[in-house]
Amino acid sequence: MSSTAMSTTTAGLPLAPQPVASPGYWQGVWKRLRRDPVTLACGGILLLMLFAILAAPLLAPADPFQTSMLRRLRPVGTPNYILGSDELGRDMLTRLLYGGRLSWFIGITPVVIAFGVGGLLGIVAGFAGGWVNMLIMRVTDVFYAFPSVLLAVAISGALGAGVFNAILSLTLVFIPQIIRVAESTTTSVRNLDYVEAARGSGAGAMSIVRVHILPNVLGPIFVYATSLISVSMIIASGLSFLGLGTKPPEAEWGLMLNTLRSAIYSQPLLAMLPGLCIFVTSMCFNLVSDGLRAAMDVRN
Amino acid sequence: MLSYILRRVLYAVPIALAVSLLCFLLVHIAPGDPVNAIVPADAPQAVVDQIRAEYGLDKPLPVQFGLWLLKVVQGDLGRSLATGRAVTDDLFVAVQNTLRLSLIAAAIGFAAGTLLGAIAGAFRGSWIDRVAVGLAAAGVSVPHYWLGMVLVIIFSVTVNVLPAMGAGPGGSGDWAWNWEHMRHLVLPAVTLSVIPMGIVTRTVRGIVAEILNQDFVNTLRGKGLRRGGILLHVAKNAAPGTLAIMGLQLGYLMGGSILVETVFSWPGTGFLLNSAIFQRDIPVLQGTILVLALFFVSLNLLVDLMQTALDPRIKRA
């Protein structure tokens, strides 16, 4: 990353020309991100949400599993039920806070695992070339023959409902996609002249990967992975919506959306809340990923 | 060129085989003995053995796969465990319904996306560009099953102008292109169209902006060509890339309509898949996924070949 720690404070006035150290790449990225209000706002919303769901036990006004046959489907704004209550009389705000935990967990975990596994396999395929590349990429092609949602539904449909199965199926959906990006980036870097020069001067494979390949490919792979989080959240909650992911009485946004479907005639606003949470989260992840991509693109 | 086409077609064969293998294995990655999905838990051992032999589950896996594949090639996907009907019969109706829904959704999404993307790409940085980019981001980020519910609340509950579910007065099998049936298509199609709308908008915007930056456009401007004339050149250059994205999107719509079909009780493949999952109706599950995946493989192949044929810049030997 940055090679020097020299600060360039000049109080706004152009003083005598000093030898200004070229700011590191990541400093540049941060500088560009700071000027991007949309990305900052979305990042802020995400951080706020993350804080809220992590602190759910402290923030939640009620017990997420405490049902009440007498207080079912209270509208939004009822005293003691700020966001109303669901079809079993549980406090909606509490359920949304706790539900976010599972939705975020099932949405993000597959992308994190796929980033590790897929990134590794893709870099190996791209760097090794030959039959190793052939093997990895042809297997990837097979998984690519399924549309993402279908593959996720097929695998978790066969495995049965459950958080673990949902995460497993989504991980299998995303690994091939990350492999493809990692492989193509690595292949293009591997053929650059300076890598050739390093090889010519006797550098071993491991040190070439560590010093020359990794720093150049991890950024693009990471940005691509962040763009998958939004899709992952939608499919993850979608699986629960179908009854495949989380099982009741657990709180999860997709599952809540499903169980509240019967209430769209009596309490439409209430029934919309879990979906709105998924939408806002997914949208923010999407826009943050876009901002990150733009900020990390040196050509801009 | 011809040899490329031949090789591309031949390459689709092992992919299709591998896809079939994966669909076949779906049953076996399920926890427990597959027979348990067929017979009730308290069935006598003799019945269990009989069923096991009947479905060929007593043979080794590779033999089972071979036998299954042989039947599939002949168009036999087995019988539904829940209804006893041939899987192909139910699938035939369901595929038609899903295809109808996907094609209409694709038409809406592609038209809106192309228009938005072209305008945004041509006026990059303007407010209209920002609106288009925002709409595109919303389109790809919105959980469409939720959007479907929102549309139902607006158009079926509040205003009550469009039906909330089903595919028409006569059930799933008798479709006709009249308003009585088509009004059932409006909400699910619009719901499903937002994803391709978003993706096509982004793609077209990028392609158009890139083409407008190229030297030949400046030359055309210098020669005094007007907006309309330049637009024609841009459209010609943008078409192959855009069509490729659209082809894939149609495939994603077919495979991804399960959530929207569930929301609207649309009697398509997604609905079939959903009920198969909950009844643990393995032959239906297997058959539906196989047909959808093979459809996607063929679509990929078609898109590749079409792009090669349309775009003289791609030289494939």
Coordinates of C-alpha atoms in Angstrom, one line a residue:
Chain A
M1 CA 0.0 0.0 0.0
S2 CA 1.4 3.5 0.8
S3 CA 5.1 3.6 0.8
T4 CA 5.5 6.8 2.7
A5 CA 3.6 8.5 5.5
M6 CA 4.6 12.0 4.5
S7 CA 1.8 14.4 5.1
T8 CA 1.2 17.2 2.6
T9 CA -0.4 19.9 4.7
T10 CA 0.1 23.2 3.1
A11 CA -2.6 25.4 4.7
G12 CA -4.2 26.0 1.3
L13 CA -1.4 28.2 -0.1
P14 CA 1.0 27.1 -2.8
L15 CA 4.3 27.3 -1.0
A16 CA 7.7 26.5 -2.4
P17 CA 7.5 23.4 -4.5
Q18 CA 8.1 20.5 -2.2
P19 CA 8.9 17.0 -3.3
V20 CA 5.3 15.7 -2.7
A21 CA 5.2 12.0 -2.2
S22 CA 2.7 10.3 -4.5
P23 CA -0.2 9.3 -2.4
G24 CA -0.8 5.6 -2.1
Y25 CA -3.5 3.9 -4.2
W26 CA -5.8 3.4 -1.3
Q27 CA -5.5 7.0 -0.2
G28 CA -6.7 7.9 -3.7
V29 CA -9.6 5.5 -3.5
W30 CA -10.6 7.0 -0.1
K31 CA -10.3 10.5 -1.5
R32 CA -12.6 9.7 -4.4
L33 CA -15.1 7.9 -2.2
R34 CA -15.3 10.9 0.1
R35 CA -16.4 13.1 -2.8
D36 CA -19.2 10.6 -3.7
P37 CA -22.3 11.6 -1.6
V38 CA -24.5 8.7 -2.8
T39 CA -21.9 6.0 -1.8
L40 CA -21.3 7.8 1.5
A41 CA -25.0 8.0 2.3
C42 CA -25.6 4.4 1.4
G43 CA -22.6 3.3 3.4
G44 CA -23.9 5.3 6.4
I45 CA -27.4 3.7 6.1
L46 CA -25.7 0.2 6.0
L47 CA -23.6 1.0 9.0
L48 CA -26.6 2.2 10.9
M49 CA -28.5 -0.9 10.0
L50 CA -25.6 -3.1 11.0
F51 CA -25.4 -1.3 14.4
A52 CA -29.2 -1.7 14.9
I53 CA -29.3 -5.4 14.2
L54 CA -26.2 -6.1 16.2
A55 CA -27.7 -4.2 19.1
A56 CA -31.1 -5.7 18.7
P57 CA -31.3 -7.2 22.2
L58 CA -30.7 -3.8 23.6
L59 CA -32.8 -1.8 21.2
A60 CA -35.8 -4.1 20.8
P61 CA -38.8 -3.0 22.8
A62 CA -40.2 -6.5 23.2
D63 CA -39.5 -10.2 23.0
P64 CA -39.3 -11.4 19.4
F65 CA -41.1 -14.6 20.1
Q66 CA -43.7 -13.3 22.5
T67 CA -47.0 -14.0 20.8
S68 CA -50.4 -12.5 21.7
M69 CA -53.7 -13.7 20.3
L70 CA -55.4 -10.5 21.5
R71 CA -53.0 -8.1 19.8
R72 CA -52.7 -9.5 16.3
L73 CA -52.0 -7.3 13.3
R74 CA -52.0 -3.9 15.1
P75 CA -51.5 -1.1 12.5
V76 CA -48.3 0.9 12.3
G77 CA -48.3 3.6 14.9
T78 CA -50.2 1.8 17.7
P79 CA -49.0 2.8 21.2
N80 CA -46.5 0.3 22.5
Y81 CA -46.3 -1.2 19.0
I82 CA -44.5 1.6 17.0
L83 CA -44.4 -0.5 13.8
G84 CA -47.5 -2.6 14.6
S85 CA -47.7 -6.3 15.4
D86 CA -47.6 -9.3 13.1
E87 CA -50.1 -12.1 12.5
L88 CA -49.3 -13.7 15.8
G89 CA -49.2 -10.5 17.8
R90 CA -45.4 -10.2 18.0
D91 CA -44.0 -6.7 18.0
M92 CA -43.0 -5.8 14.5
L93 CA -40.1 -3.5 15.3
T94 CA -38.5 -6.2 17.4
R95 CA -39.0 -8.8 14.7
L96 CA -37.5 -6.5 12.1
L97 CA -34.5 -5.9 14.2
Y98 CA -33.9 -9.5 14.9
G99 CA -34.9 -10.5 11.4
G100 CA -32.2 -8.3 10.0
R101 CA -29.6 -10.4 11.8
L102 CA -30.6 -13.6 9.9
S103 CA -31.2 -11.8 6.6
W104 CA -27.8 -10.2 6.7
F105 CA -26.1 -13.4 7.9
I106 CA -27.7 -15.6 5.2
G107 CA -27.1 -12.9 2.6
I108 CA -23.5 -12.0 3.3
T109 CA -21.9 -15.3 4.4
P110 CA -22.2 -17.1 1.0
V111 CA -20.5 -14.2 -0.7
V112 CA -17.7 -14.2 1.9
I113 CA -17.1 -17.9 1.5
A114 CA -17.4 -17.7 -2.3
F115 CA -14.9 -14.9 -2.3
G116 CA -12.4 -17.0 -0.5
V117 CA -13.0 -20.3 -2.3
G118 CA -13.8 -18.9 -5.7
G119 CA -11.0 -16.4 -5.6
L120 CA -8.5 -19.0 -4.7
L121 CA -9.7 -21.4 -7.4
G122 CA -9.9 -18.7 -10.0
I123 CA -6.4 -17.4 -9.2
V124 CA -5.0 -20.9 -9.3
A125 CA -6.8 -21.5 -12.7
G126 CA -5.5 -18.3 -14.1
F127 CA -2.0 -18.6 -12.9
A128 CA -1.5 -22.3 -13.6
G129 CA -3.1 -22.4 -17.0
G130 CA -3.0 -25.7 -18.9
W131 CA -5.1 -28.6 -17.7
V132 CA -5.6 -27.2 -14.2
N133 CA -7.3 -24.2 -15.8
M134 CA -9.2 -26.5 -18.2
L135 CA -10.5 -28.6 -15.3
I136 CA -11.6 -25.8 -13.0
M137 CA -13.2 -23.7 -15.8
R138 CA -15.1 -26.6 -17.4
V139 CA -16.7 -27.5 -14.1
T140 CA -17.5 -23.8 -13.6
D141 CA -19.3 -23.9 -17.0
V142 CA -21.7 -26.6 -15.8
F143 CA -22.8 -24.5 -12.9
Y144 CA -23.1 -21.5 -15.2
A145 CA -25.7 -23.5 -17.2
F146 CA -28.2 -22.8 -14.4
P147 CA -29.8 -19.4 -13.8
S148 CA -28.8 -18.3 -10.2
V149 CA -32.2 -18.4 -8.7
L150 CA -33.0 -21.8 -10.2
L151 CA -29.7 -23.3 -9.0
A152 CA -30.3 -21.9 -5.5
V153 CA -33.9 -23.2 -5.4
A154 CA -32.9 -26.6 -6.8
I155 CA -30.1 -27.2 -4.3
S156 CA -32.0 -26.0 -1.2
G157 CA -35.1 -27.6 -2.5
A158 CA -33.3 -31.0 -2.6
L159 CA -31.5 -30.4 0.8
G160 CA -34.6 -29.2 2.5
A161 CA -35.3 -26.0 4.5
G162 CA -32.8 -24.6 7.0
V163 CA -30.3 -21.7 7.4
F164 CA -27.3 -23.9 6.7
N165 CA -28.7 -25.4 3.5
A166 CA -29.7 -21.9 2.2
I167 CA -26.1 -20.7 2.8
L168 CA -24.7 -23.8 1.2
S169 CA -26.8 -23.4 -1.9
L170 CA -26.1 -19.7 -2.3
T171 CA -22.3 -20.3 -1.8
L172 CA -22.5 -22.9 -4.6
V173 CA -24.2 -20.3 -6.8
F174 CA -21.6 -17.6 -6.3
I175 CA -18.4 -19.6 -6.4
P176 CA -18.5 -20.2 -10.2
Q177 CA -19.2 -16.5 -10.8
I178 CA -16.3 -15.4 -8.7
I179 CA -14.0 -18.1 -10.2
R180 CA -14.7 -16.6 -13.7
V181 CA -13.8 -13.1 -12.7
A182 CA -10.7 -14.2 -10.7
E183 CA -9.5 -16.4 -13.6
S184 CA -9.9 -13.7 -16.3
T185 CA -8.2 -11.0 -14.2
T186 CA -5.4 -13.3 -13.2
T187 CA -4.8 -14.5 -16.8
S188 CA -4.6 -10.9 -18.0
V189 CA -2.1 -9.9 -15.2
R190 CA 0.0 -13.0 -15.7
N191 CA 0.7 -12.1 -19.3
L192 CA 1.9 -8.6 -18.5
D193 CA 5.6 -7.8 -19.2
Y194 CA 6.7 -7.1 -15.7
V195 CA 5.5 -10.5 -14.5
E196 CA 7.5 -12.0 -17.4
A197 CA 10.4 -10.0 -16.3
A198 CA 10.1 -11.2 -12.7
R199 CA 9.9 -14.8 -14.0
G200 CA 13.0 -14.1 -16.1
S201 CA 15.0 -12.9 -13.2
G202 CA 14.3 -16.1 -11.4
A203 CA 11.4 -15.4 -9.1
G204 CA 9.6 -18.5 -7.9
A205 CA 5.9 -19.1 -8.6
M206 CA 4.8 -18.4 -5.0
S207 CA 6.6 -15.1 -4.8
I208 CA 5.3 -14.0 -8.2
V209 CA 1.7 -14.7 -7.0
R210 CA 2.3 -13.0 -3.7
V211 CA 4.1 -9.9 -4.9
H212 CA 2.8 -9.3 -8.4
I213 CA -0.5 -11.2 -8.9
L214 CA -2.4 -10.8 -5.7
P215 CA -2.1 -7.1 -5.2
N216 CA -3.4 -6.6 -8.7
V217 CA -6.3 -9.0 -8.8
L218 CA -7.7 -8.9 -5.3
G219 CA -9.2 -5.4 -5.8
P220 CA -11.3 -6.3 -8.9
I221 CA -12.3 -9.7 -7.3
F222 CA -13.3 -7.9 -4.1
V223 CA -15.4 -5.3 -6.0
Y224 CA -17.1 -8.0 -7.9
A225 CA -17.9 -9.9 -4.7
T226 CA -19.4 -6.8 -3.1
S227 CA -21.7 -6.4 -6.1
L228 CA -23.0 -9.9 -5.4
I229 CA -24.1 -9.1 -1.9
S230 CA -27.2 -7.3 -3.1
V231 CA -28.3 -10.3 -5.3
S232 CA -27.4 -12.7 -2.5
M233 CA -29.6 -10.8 0.0
I234 CA -32.6 -10.9 -2.4
I235 CA -32.2 -14.6 -3.2
A236 CA -31.5 -15.5 0.4
S237 CA -34.7 -13.8 1.6
G238 CA -36.4 -15.2 -1.5
L239 CA -35.6 -18.7 -0.3
S240 CA -37.1 -18.0 3.1
F241 CA -40.1 -16.4 1.3
L242 CA -40.6 -19.7 -0.5
G243 CA -40.3 -21.5 2.9
L244 CA -36.8 -23.0 2.1
G245 CA -34.5 -20.9 4.2
T246 CA -35.3 -19.9 7.7
K247 CA -38.0 -21.9 9.6
P248 CA -40.6 -20.3 11.8
P249 CA -40.7 -19.0 14.5
E250 CA -37.3 -17.5 13.7
A251 CA -37.5 -13.9 12.5
E252 CA -36.2 -13.3 9.0
W253 CA -37.3 -10.6 6.6
G254 CA -38.2 -13.0 3.7
L255 CA -40.1 -15.3 6.0
M256 CA -41.9 -12.4 7.6
L257 CA -42.9 -11.2 4.2
N258 CA -44.3 -14.6 3.4
T259 CA -46.3 -15.0 6.7
L260 CA -47.7 -11.5 6.3
R261 CA -48.9 -12.1 2.8
S262 CA -52.3 -13.0 4.2
A263 CA -52.5 -9.6 5.8
I264 CA -52.1 -7.5 2.7
Y265 CA -55.8 -6.9 2.6
S266 CA -56.2 -5.8 6.2
Q267 CA -52.8 -4.2 7.0
P268 CA -51.1 -3.5 3.7
L269 CA -48.6 -1.0 5.2
L270 CA -47.5 -3.5 7.9
A271 CA -47.2 -6.3 5.4
M272 CA -44.8 -4.2 3.3
L273 CA -42.3 -3.5 6.0
P274 CA -40.0 -6.6 5.8
G275 CA -39.8 -6.3 2.0
L276 CA -38.9 -2.6 2.4
C277 CA -36.0 -3.6 4.7
I278 CA -34.7 -6.1 2.1
F279 CA -35.1 -3.4 -0.7
V280 CA -33.2 -0.7 1.2
T281 CA -30.4 -3.0 2.2
S282 CA -30.0 -4.5 -1.2
M283 CA -30.1 -1.1 -2.9
C284 CA -27.5 0.4 -0.5
F285 CA -25.2 -2.6 -1.1
N286 CA -25.6 -2.2 -4.8
L287 CA -24.8 1.6 -4.8
V288 CA -21.9 1.2 -2.4
S289 CA -20.5 -1.5 -4.7
D290 CA -20.9 0.8 -7.7
G291 CA -19.2 3.7 -5.9
L292 CA -16.4 1.4 -4.8
R293 CA -15.9 0.2 -8.4
A294 CA -15.7 3.8 -9.7
A295 CA -13.4 4.9 -6.9
M296 CA -11.0 1.9 -7.5
D297 CA -10.9 2.3 -11.2
V298 CA -7.6 4.1 -11.8
R299 CA -8.6 5.3 -15.3
N300 CA -11.2 7.7 -13.8
Chain B
M1 CA -16.8 -19.8 -39.2
L2 CA -18.6 -23.0 -40.0
S3 CA -16.1 -24.9 -37.9
Y4 CA -16.6 -22.5 -35.1
I5 CA -20.4 -23.1 -35.2
L6 CA -19.8 -26.8 -35.3
R7 CA -17.4 -26.8 -32.3
R8 CA -19.7 -24.5 -30.3
V9 CA -22.7 -26.8 -30.9
L10 CA -20.5 -29.9 -30.0
Y11 CA -19.3 -28.2 -26.9
A12 CA -22.9 -27.8 -25.7
V13 CA -23.3 -31.6 -25.7
P14 CA -21.0 -32.3 -22.7
I15 CA -22.5 -29.3 -20.9
A16 CA -26.0 -30.7 -21.4
L17 CA -24.8 -34.1 -20.2
A18 CA -23.2 -32.6 -17.1
V19 CA -26.4 -30.6 -16.4
S20 CA -28.4 -33.8 -16.6
L21 CA -26.0 -35.5 -14.2
L22 CA -26.4 -32.6 -11.7
C23 CA -30.2 -32.8 -12.0
F24 CA -30.0 -36.5 -11.5
L25 CA -27.8 -36.1 -8.4
L26 CA -30.2 -33.6 -6.8
V27 CA -32.2 -36.6 -5.5
H28 CA -29.1 -38.1 -4.0
I29 CA -27.8 -35.0 -2.2
A30 CA -31.1 -34.9 -0.4
P31 CA -30.6 -36.3 3.1
G32 CA -31.9 -39.8 3.7
D33 CA -32.9 -42.7 1.4
P34 CA -34.7 -41.4 -1.7
V35 CA -37.2 -44.2 -1.2
N36 CA -38.4 -42.4 2.0
A37 CA -39.5 -39.6 -0.2
I38 CA -41.8 -42.0 -2.0
V39 CA -43.3 -44.3 0.5
P40 CA -44.8 -43.4 3.9
A41 CA -42.6 -43.9 6.9
D42 CA -44.7 -46.8 8.3
A43 CA -44.7 -48.8 5.0
P44 CA -43.8 -52.5 5.3
Q45 CA -40.3 -53.6 4.2
A46 CA -41.7 -55.6 1.3
V47 CA -43.4 -52.4 -0.2
V48 CA -40.2 -50.5 0.3
D49 CA -38.2 -53.1 -1.5
Q50 CA -40.7 -53.3 -4.3
I51 CA -40.7 -49.5 -4.8
R52 CA -36.9 -49.5 -4.7
A53 CA -36.8 -52.1 -7.5
E54 CA -39.5 -50.3 -9.4
Y55 CA -37.7 -47.0 -9.5
G56 CA -34.3 -48.8 -10.1
L57 CA -33.0 -47.4 -6.8
D58 CA -31.4 -50.8 -6.0
K59 CA -28.9 -50.5 -8.8
P60 CA -25.5 -48.7 -8.5
L61 CA -25.6 -44.9 -9.2
P62 CA -23.9 -44.9 -12.6
V63 CA -26.4 -47.5 -13.9
Q64 CA -29.3 -45.6 -12.5
F65 CA -28.0 -42.4 -14.2
G66 CA -27.7 -44.3 -17.5
L67 CA -31.2 -45.7 -17.3
W68 CA -32.6 -42.4 -16.3
L69 CA -30.8 -40.6 -19.1
L70 CA -32.0 -43.2 -21.6
K71 CA -35.6 -42.4 -20.6
V72 CA -35.1 -38.7 -20.6
V73 CA -33.7 -38.8 -24.2
Q74 CA -36.9 -40.6 -25.2
G75 CA -39.0 -37.8 -23.6
D76 CA -39.9 -39.7 -20.5
L77 CA -39.4 -37.8 -17.3
G78 CA -41.2 -40.3 -15.1
R79 CA -44.5 -39.9 -13.2
S80 CA -45.3 -37.4 -10.5
L81 CA -45.4 -39.1 -7.0
A82 CA -48.2 -36.7 -6.0
T83 CA -50.6 -37.0 -8.9
G84 CA -49.5 -40.1 -10.8
R85 CA -49.6 -38.1 -14.1
A86 CA -46.6 -38.1 -16.5
V87 CA -44.2 -35.3 -15.5
T88 CA -44.0 -34.2 -19.2
D89 CA -47.8 -33.6 -19.3
D90 CA -47.8 -31.1 -16.4
L91 CA -44.5 -29.6 -17.5
F92 CA -45.8 -29.0 -21.1
V93 CA -48.6 -26.7 -19.8
A94 CA -46.3 -25.1 -17.2
V95 CA -43.5 -24.3 -19.6
Q96 CA -46.0 -22.6 -21.9
N97 CA -47.3 -20.5 -19.1
T98 CA -43.9 -19.5 -17.9
L99 CA -42.7 -18.8 -21.5
R100 CA -45.7 -16.5 -22.0
L101 CA -45.0 -14.6 -18.8
S102 CA -41.2 -14.4 -19.5
L103 CA -41.6 -13.2 -23.0
I104 CA -44.1 -10.4 -22.1
A105 CA -41.9 -9.4 -19.2
A106 CA -38.8 -9.5 -21.4
A107 CA -40.6 -7.3 -24.0
I108 CA -41.5 -4.7 -21.4
G109 CA -38.1 -4.8 -19.7
F110 CA -36.1 -4.7 -22.9
A111 CA -38.1 -1.9 -24.4
A112 CA -38.0 0.2 -21.3
G113 CA -34.3 -0.6 -20.7
T114 CA -33.2 0.1 -24.2
L115 CA -35.0 3.5 -24.2
L116 CA -33.7 4.5 -20.8
G117 CA -30.2 3.3 -21.4
A118 CA -29.9 5.0 -24.8
I119 CA -31.1 8.3 -23.5
A120 CA -28.9 8.0 -20.4
G121 CA -25.8 7.1 -22.5
A122 CA -26.4 9.9 -24.9
F123 CA -26.9 12.6 -22.2
R124 CA -24.3 11.3 -19.8
G125 CA -24.1 13.3 -16.6
S126 CA -27.5 15.1 -17.1
W127 CA -30.4 14.8 -14.7
I128 CA -32.1 12.4 -17.1
D129 CA -29.1 10.2 -16.9
R130 CA -29.2 10.2 -13.1
V131 CA -32.9 9.3 -13.1
A132 CA -32.2 6.4 -15.5
V133 CA -29.3 5.2 -13.4
G134 CA -31.4 5.4 -10.2
L135 CA -34.2 3.5 -11.8
A136 CA -31.8 0.8 -13.1
A137 CA -30.3 0.4 -9.6
A138 CA -33.8 0.2 -8.1
G139 CA -34.7 -2.4 -10.7
V140 CA -31.9 -4.7 -9.9
S141 CA -32.1 -4.2 -6.2
V142 CA -35.8 -4.6 -5.5
P143 CA -36.9 -8.0 -4.2
H144 CA -39.3 -8.6 -7.0
Y145 CA -41.5 -10.9 -4.9
W146 CA -42.1 -7.8 -2.6
L147 CA -42.7 -5.5 -5.6
G148 CA -45.4 -8.0 -6.7
M149 CA -47.1 -7.7 -3.4
V150 CA -46.9 -3.9 -3.6
L151 CA -48.5 -3.9 -7.0
V152 CA -51.2 -6.2 -5.8
I153 CA -52.0 -3.9 -2.9
I154 CA -52.2 -0.9 -5.3
F155 CA -53.9 -2.4 -8.3
S156 CA -55.9 -5.3 -6.9
V157 CA -56.7 -4.2 -3.3
T158 CA -56.9 -0.4 -3.5
V159 CA -58.0 0.4 -7.0
N160 CA -59.2 -3.1 -7.9
V161 CA -58.7 -3.0 -11.6
L162 CA -56.4 -6.0 -12.1
P163 CA -56.6 -9.6 -10.7
A164 CA -54.2 -10.6 -8.0
M165 CA -53.7 -14.2 -8.9
G166 CA -54.1 -17.0 -11.4
A167 CA -53.9 -17.1 -15.1
G168 CA -57.5 -16.6 -16.2
P169 CA -61.1 -17.9 -15.7
G170 CA -60.4 -21.4 -17.0
G171 CA -57.5 -22.4 -14.8
S172 CA -54.0 -23.2 -16.1
G173 CA -54.6 -25.1 -19.3
D174 CA -56.8 -22.9 -21.6
W175 CA -54.9 -19.7 -22.4
A176 CA -56.2 -17.3 -25.0
W177 CA -54.9 -13.9 -26.1
N178 CA -57.9 -12.0 -25.0
W179 CA -58.3 -9.3 -22.3
E180 CA -60.1 -11.8 -20.0
H181 CA -56.9 -13.7 -19.8
M182 CA -54.3 -11.1 -20.5
R183 CA -55.4 -8.9 -17.6
H184 CA -54.0 -11.7 -15.4
L185 CA -50.7 -11.3 -17.1
V186 CA -50.2 -7.6 -16.5
L187 CA -49.1 -7.5 -12.8
P188 CA -46.7 -10.6 -12.9
A189 CA -45.2 -9.5 -16.2
V190 CA -44.6 -5.9 -14.9
T191 CA -43.1 -7.3 -11.7
L192 CA -40.8 -9.6 -13.5
S193 CA -39.7 -7.0 -16.0
V194 CA -37.9 -4.7 -13.5
I195 CA -34.8 -6.8 -13.4
P196 CA -34.1 -7.0 -17.1
M197 CA -35.1 -3.3 -17.3
G198 CA -32.4 -2.4 -14.8
I199 CA -29.7 -4.6 -16.4
V200 CA -30.5 -3.6 -20.0
T201 CA -30.5 0.0 -19.0
R202 CA -27.0 -0.3 -17.4
T203 CA -25.6 -2.2 -20.4
V204 CA -27.1 0.0 -23.1
R205 CA -26.0 3.1 -21.3
G206 CA -22.4 1.8 -21.0
I207 CA -22.2 0.7 -24.6
V208 CA -23.8 3.8 -26.1
A209 CA -21.5 6.1 -24.0
E210 CA -18.5 4.1 -25.1
I211 CA -19.5 4.2 -28.8
L212 CA -20.1 7.9 -28.7
N213 CA -16.6 8.4 -27.4
Q214 CA -15.1 6.7 -30.4
D215 CA -13.3 8.5 -33.3
F216 CA -15.7 7.4 -36.0
V217 CA -18.6 9.2 -34.3
N218 CA -16.5 12.4 -34.4
T219 CA -15.8 11.9 -38.0
L220 CA -19.5 11.4 -38.7
R221 CA -20.2 14.7 -36.8
G222 CA -17.5 16.4 -38.7
K223 CA -19.0 15.3 -42.0
G224 CA -22.2 17.0 -40.9
L225 CA -24.3 14.0 -40.1
R226 CA -27.3 14.9 -37.9
R227 CA -28.4 13.3 -34.6
G228 CA -30.7 10.8 -36.3
G229 CA -28.0 9.6 -38.7
I230 CA -25.5 9.2 -35.9
L231 CA -28.1 7.3 -33.8
L232 CA -28.4 4.8 -36.6
H233 CA -24.7 4.1 -36.6
V234 CA -24.6 3.9 -32.8
A235 CA -27.6 1.5 -32.8
K236 CA -25.8 -0.8 -35.4
N237 CA -22.7 -0.9 -33.2
A238 CA -24.6 -1.4 -30.0
A239 CA -26.9 -4.2 -31.2
P240 CA -24.8 -7.3 -30.9
G241 CA -23.7 -6.7 -27.3
T242 CA -27.2 -5.6 -26.3
L243 CA -28.8 -8.7 -27.9
A244 CA -26.4 -11.0 -26.1
I245 CA -27.3 -9.5 -22.7
M246 CA -31.0 -9.7 -23.6
G247 CA -30.7 -13.4 -24.6
L248 CA -29.2 -14.3 -21.2
Q249 CA -31.8 -12.2 -19.4
L250 CA -34.6 -14.1 -21.0
G251 CA -33.1 -17.3 -19.7
Y252 CA -32.8 -15.8 -16.2
L253 CA -36.4 -14.8 -16.4
M254 CA -37.5 -18.3 -17.2
G255 CA -35.4 -19.8 -14.4
G256 CA -36.1 -17.0 -11.9
S257 CA -39.8 -16.6 -12.3
I258 CA -40.4 -19.0 -9.4
L259 CA -40.7 -16.2 -6.8
V260 CA -43.1 -14.1 -8.9
E261 CA -45.1 -17.1 -9.9
T262 CA -45.5 -18.0 -6.3
V263 CA -46.7 -14.5 -5.4
F264 CA -49.3 -14.4 -8.2
S265 CA -50.1 -18.2 -8.2
W266 CA -49.2 -18.1 -11.9
P267 CA -49.4 -21.8 -13.1
G268 CA -46.0 -22.0 -14.6
T269 CA -42.8 -23.9 -14.0
G270 CA -42.0 -22.0 -10.8
F271 CA -45.3 -22.8 -9.3
L272 CA -44.8 -26.5 -10.3
L273 CA -41.4 -26.5 -8.8
N274 CA -42.7 -24.9 -5.6
S275 CA -45.3 -27.5 -5.0
A276 CA -42.9 -30.3 -6.0
I277 CA -40.5 -29.1 -3.3
F278 CA -43.1 -29.2 -0.6
Q279 CA -44.6 -32.5 -1.6
R280 CA -41.1 -33.9 -2.0
D281 CA -42.2 -34.9 -5.5
I282 CA -38.7 -35.8 -6.8
P283 CA -39.5 -36.7 -10.4
V284 CA -41.3 -33.4 -10.9
L285 CA -38.5 -31.4 -9.2
Q286 CA -35.9 -33.2 -11.4
G287 CA -37.7 -32.8 -14.6
T288 CA -38.6 -29.2 -14.2
I289 CA -35.1 -28.2 -13.3
L290 CA -33.7 -30.2 -16.1
V291 CA -36.0 -28.7 -18.7
L292 CA -35.3 -25.1 -17.5
A293 CA -31.5 -25.7 -17.4
L294 CA -31.4 -27.3 -20.9
F295 CA -33.5 -24.4 -22.2
F296 CA -30.9 -22.0 -20.7
V297 CA -28.0 -24.0 -22.3
S298 CA -29.7 -23.8 -25.7
L299 CA -30.4 -20.1 -25.3
N300 CA -26.7 -19.5 -24.4
L301 CA -25.7 -21.4 -27.5
L302 CA -28.1 -19.4 -29.6
V303 CA -26.9 -16.1 -28.3
D304 CA -23.3 -17.0 -28.9
L305 CA -24.0 -18.1 -32.5
M306 CA -26.2 -15.1 -33.2
Q307 CA -23.6 -12.7 -31.9
T308 CA -21.0 -14.3 -34.1
A309 CA -23.2 -14.0 -37.1
L310 CA -24.3 -10.4 -36.4
D311 CA -21.0 -8.9 -35.3
P312 CA -18.4 -8.9 -38.1
R313 CA -15.8 -7.6 -35.5
I314 CA -15.9 -11.0 -33.8
K315 CA -13.7 -13.3 -35.9
R316 CA -14.1 -16.8 -34.8
A317 CA -12.4 -19.6 -36.7

